[in-house]
Amino acid sequence: MRRLVASSAGLAAISLVMMGAAAAPAQKPIGMANPASVHCGNIGGKLEIRKDATGNETGYCRMPDGSICEEWALFRDQKCVAPKE
């Protein structure tokens, strides 16, 4: 009787482990680039990341003519919004 209980418990434990492994497939990273940053490069600009006094980071696109534009405004609205000084 003890063998039967031990065998059943072992089989149940193995089944749970196998079900857990099958239920949670490994997730692959998305690997998608920031579209605003890609747009900056596509129009000939160079991406610059700047950090403000509180540690927030913002991406800017330095254009070939030297102007600096906020990357998301440039991507979304096709407008060059200069950084706030």
C-alpha positions as a printed NumPy array, in Angstrom:
array([[  0.   ,   0.   ,   0.   ],
       [  2.83 ,   2.378,   0.854],
       [  4.42 ,   1.673,  -2.517],
       [  1.213,   2.59 ,  -4.265],
       [  0.91 ,   5.88 ,  -2.365],
       [  4.586,   6.724,  -2.953],
       [  4.31 ,   5.854,  -6.652],
       [  1.157,   7.919,  -7.034],
       [  2.72 ,  10.918,  -5.278],
       [  5.853,  10.68 ,  -7.425],
       [  3.83 ,  10.379, -10.613],
       [  1.686,  13.358,  -9.621],
       [  4.776,  15.474,  -8.913],
       [  6.353,  14.582, -12.252],
       [  3.085,  15.329, -14.059],
       [  2.829,  18.763, -12.452],
       [  6.404,  19.614, -13.416],
       [  5.835,  18.514, -17.007],
       [  2.572,  20.441, -17.276],
       [  4.215,  23.581, -15.914],
       [  7.019,  23.367, -18.463],
       [  4.584,  22.922, -21.34 ],
       [  2.233,  25.683, -20.205],
       [  4.874,  28.435, -20.06 ],
       [  6.731,  28.655, -23.377],
       [  9.779,  30.905, -23.389],
       [  8.998,  34.394, -24.644],
       [ 11.191,  35.85 , -27.343],
       [ 12.201,  39.503, -27.075],
       [ 10.343,  41.791, -29.434],
       [ 13.51 ,  43.31 , -30.837],
       [ 11.693,  46.287, -32.326],
       [ 13.554,  49.584, -32.572],
       [ 12.105,  52.922, -31.485],
       [ 10.32 ,  54.166, -34.649],
       [ 11.103,  57.822, -33.873],
       [ 14.814,  57.008, -33.603],
       [ 14.725,  55.03 , -36.845],
       [ 12.957,  57.938, -38.569],
       [ 15.69 ,  60.316, -37.376],
       [ 18.356,  58.169, -39.023],
       [ 16.304,  57.699, -42.187],
       [ 16.107,  61.45 , -42.78 ],
       [ 19.842,  61.927, -42.248],
       [ 19.82 ,  62.915, -38.586],
       [ 21.798,  61.59 , -35.659],
       [ 20.108,  60.532, -32.422],
       [ 21.092,  62.219, -29.144],
       [ 19.731,  61.146, -25.764],
       [ 19.713,  63.904, -23.132],
       [ 19.004,  63.622, -19.421],
       [ 17.246,  66.436, -17.538],
       [ 17.858,  67.534, -13.937],
       [ 15.474,  64.895, -12.567],
       [ 17.016,  62.046, -14.578],
       [ 14.378,  61.756, -17.317],
       [ 15.79 ,  60.904, -20.728],
       [ 14.551,  62.436, -23.987],
       [ 15.647,  61.646, -27.514],
       [ 16.595,  64.416, -29.918],
       [ 17.501,  64.298, -33.579],
       [ 20.441,  66.429, -34.708],
       [ 19.662,  67.313, -38.31 ],
       [ 22.314,  67.673, -41.044],
       [ 21.863,  71.482, -40.941],
       [ 22.73 ,  71.484, -37.201],
       [ 19.222,  72.03 , -35.85 ],
       [ 18.071,  69.813, -32.98 ],
       [ 14.524,  68.431, -32.903],
       [ 12.619,  66.387, -30.327],
       [ 12.488,  62.978, -32.019],
       [  8.844,  62.057, -31.316],
       [  7.477,  65.433, -32.449],
       [  9.534,  65.104, -35.617],
       [  8.257,  61.579, -36.234],
       [  4.621,  62.173, -35.26 ],
       [  3.978,  65.708, -36.557],
       [  6.841,  66.239, -39.023],
       [  7.692,  69.389, -37.013],
       [ 11.003,  70.341, -35.457],
       [ 10.416,  71.138, -31.787],
       [ 13.618,  72.483, -30.232],
       [ 14.711,  71.247, -26.803],
       [ 13.571,  73.213, -23.775],
       [ 16.569,  74.887, -22.192]])
